[in-house]
């Protein structure tokens, strides 16, 4: 089945969520290259209050939309995805926590971000093998 057919086979609510999430991921990707993480997180928190989303959108639907859209947005890193999902959660009146960790393998440092909601990792695989540096509410 072609990509377009798959898209049109979704319900209108899922199509809308996927489109909004795709645009959000693309904008966040650009914003992360132009601004600091802290400044961007504060901006998104204020904006989430001003632009609420119905709470009937489940956490699983938000995570699905972020993962699906990230496959088609160039450079949608784990941090970009975690920020997008956190913003969508906040818009629906829920609060997640972004964790950022680092690891060293063969002399190379790597970083990873993941999102927890109600104590469970919902996006990013939980950071197994990464030492947590910060957790962002």
GROMACS .gro file of C-alpha atoms in nm:
model
  137
    1UNK     CA    1   0.000   0.000   0.000
    2UNK     CA    2   0.141   0.339  -0.087
    3UNK     CA    3   0.216   0.596   0.177
    4UNK     CA    4  -0.067   0.819   0.061
    5UNK     CA    5  -0.318   0.533   0.074
    6UNK     CA    6  -0.208   0.446   0.426
    7UNK     CA    7  -0.252   0.810   0.527
    8UNK     CA    8  -0.603   0.833   0.381
    9UNK     CA    9  -0.703   0.503   0.542
   10UNK     CA   10  -0.656   0.665   0.885
   11UNK     CA   11  -0.946   0.828   1.066
   12UNK     CA   12  -0.975   1.204   1.025
   13UNK     CA   13  -0.866   1.253   1.388
   14UNK     CA   14  -0.551   1.046   1.334
   15UNK     CA   15  -0.472   1.225   1.008
   16UNK     CA   16  -0.508   1.561   1.180
   17UNK     CA   17  -0.290   1.451   1.472
   18UNK     CA   18  -0.025   1.312   1.237
   19UNK     CA   19  -0.016   1.627   1.024
   20UNK     CA   20   0.009   1.856   1.327
   21UNK     CA   21   0.280   1.638   1.476
   22UNK     CA   22   0.476   1.636   1.149
   23UNK     CA   23   0.471   2.014   1.133
   24UNK     CA   24   0.561   2.037   1.501
   25UNK     CA   25   0.859   1.804   1.458
   26UNK     CA   26   0.988   2.000   1.160
   27UNK     CA   27   0.955   2.331   1.345
   28UNK     CA   28   1.121   2.192   1.657
   29UNK     CA   29   1.407   2.055   1.450
   30UNK     CA   30   1.474   2.402   1.310
   31UNK     CA   31   1.418   2.572   1.646
   32UNK     CA   32   1.668   2.343   1.822
   33UNK     CA   33   1.935   2.449   1.576
   34UNK     CA   34   1.859   2.819   1.631
   35UNK     CA   35   1.782   2.839   2.003
   36UNK     CA   36   1.876   2.678   2.330
   37UNK     CA   37   1.693   2.375   2.467
   38UNK     CA   38   1.598   2.559   2.788
   39UNK     CA   39   1.454   2.859   2.606
   40UNK     CA   40   1.261   2.637   2.367
   41UNK     CA   41   1.120   2.423   2.650
   42UNK     CA   42   0.995   2.733   2.834
   43UNK     CA   43   0.836   2.868   2.517
   44UNK     CA   44   0.658   2.538   2.451
   45UNK     CA   45   0.529   2.517   2.809
   46UNK     CA   46   0.370   2.864   2.781
   47UNK     CA   47   0.228   2.786   2.438
   48UNK     CA   48   0.076   2.454   2.553
   49UNK     CA   49  -0.140   2.638   2.805
   50UNK     CA   50  -0.261   2.883   2.540
   51UNK     CA   51  -0.341   2.615   2.280
   52UNK     CA   52  -0.498   2.318   2.457
   53UNK     CA   53  -0.574   1.990   2.284
   54UNK     CA   54  -0.864   1.762   2.378
   55UNK     CA   55  -0.770   1.517   2.651
   56UNK     CA   56  -0.946   1.242   2.457
   57UNK     CA   57  -0.621   1.204   2.258
   58UNK     CA   58  -0.446   0.924   2.442
   59UNK     CA   59  -0.079   0.908   2.535
   60UNK     CA   60  -0.043   0.610   2.301
   61UNK     CA   61  -0.187   0.811   2.012
   62UNK     CA   62   0.055   1.097   2.079
   63UNK     CA   63   0.352   0.859   2.090
   64UNK     CA   64   0.231   0.686   1.771
   65UNK     CA   65   0.203   1.021   1.590
   66UNK     CA   66   0.551   1.132   1.700
   67UNK     CA   67   0.715   0.802   1.599
   68UNK     CA   68   0.532   0.790   1.267
   69UNK     CA   69   0.604   1.153   1.177
   70UNK     CA   70   0.969   1.124   1.287
   71UNK     CA   71   1.025   0.860   1.020
   72UNK     CA   72   0.955   1.127   0.755
   73UNK     CA   73   1.105   1.441   0.912
   74UNK     CA   74   1.478   1.465   0.843
   75UNK     CA   75   1.686   1.510   1.156
   76UNK     CA   76   1.402   1.432   1.398
   77UNK     CA   77   1.637   1.319   1.675
   78UNK     CA   78   1.540   1.164   2.005
   79UNK     CA   79   1.547   1.510   2.166
   80UNK     CA   80   1.321   1.654   1.897
   81UNK     CA   81   1.079   1.365   1.941
   82UNK     CA   82   1.080   1.391   2.320
   83UNK     CA   83   1.008   1.765   2.303
   84UNK     CA   84   0.725   1.715   2.055
   85UNK     CA   85   0.562   1.443   2.264
   86UNK     CA   86   0.603   1.645   2.586
   87UNK     CA   87   0.443   1.947   2.420
   88UNK     CA   88   0.150   1.739   2.295
   89UNK     CA   89   0.106   1.588   2.642
   90UNK     CA   90   0.106   1.934   2.801
   91UNK     CA   91  -0.150   2.055   2.549
   92UNK     CA   92  -0.379   1.775   2.663
   93UNK     CA   93  -0.332   1.862   3.031
   94UNK     CA   94  -0.076   1.592   3.112
   95UNK     CA   95   0.284   1.629   3.218
   96UNK     CA   96   0.577   1.419   3.106
   97UNK     CA   97   0.942   1.432   3.201
   98UNK     CA   98   1.226   1.443   2.949
   99UNK     CA   99   1.542   1.263   3.055
  100UNK     CA  100   1.877   1.328   2.892
  101UNK     CA  101   2.163   1.087   2.939
  102UNK     CA  102   2.511   1.020   2.805
  103UNK     CA  103   2.718   0.712   2.737
  104UNK     CA  104   3.079   0.648   2.642
  105UNK     CA  105   3.158   0.366   2.403
  106UNK     CA  106   3.506   0.309   2.260
  107UNK     CA  107   3.611   0.661   2.354
  108UNK     CA  108   3.307   0.819   2.187
  109UNK     CA  109   3.041   1.006   2.381
  110UNK     CA  110   2.681   0.974   2.278
  111UNK     CA  111   2.368   1.136   2.417
  112UNK     CA  112   2.009   1.022   2.425
  113UNK     CA  113   1.675   1.171   2.530
  114UNK     CA  114   1.363   0.985   2.633
  115UNK     CA  115   1.023   1.074   2.770
  116UNK     CA  116   0.856   0.938   3.081
  117UNK     CA  117   0.491   0.977   3.169
  118UNK     CA  118   0.360   0.870   3.510
  119UNK     CA  119   0.689   0.692   3.583
  120UNK     CA  120   0.685   0.485   3.262
  121UNK     CA  121   0.907   0.541   2.960
  122UNK     CA  122   0.673   0.610   2.669
  123UNK     CA  123   0.920   0.729   2.405
  124UNK     CA  124   1.289   0.677   2.346
  125UNK     CA  125   1.345   0.333   2.493
  126UNK     CA  126   1.428   0.435   2.847
  127UNK     CA  127   1.792   0.520   2.801
  128UNK     CA  128   1.932   0.178   2.882
  129UNK     CA  129   2.311   0.211   2.894
  130UNK     CA  130   2.297   0.589   2.939
  131UNK     CA  131   2.384   0.775   3.258
  132UNK     CA  132   2.115   1.029   3.337
  133UNK     CA  133   2.234   1.385   3.339
  134UNK     CA  134   1.912   1.579   3.380
  135UNK     CA  135   1.540   1.533   3.401
  136UNK     CA  136   1.328   1.818   3.266
  137UNK     CA  137   0.973   1.870   3.388
   0.00000   0.00000   0.00000
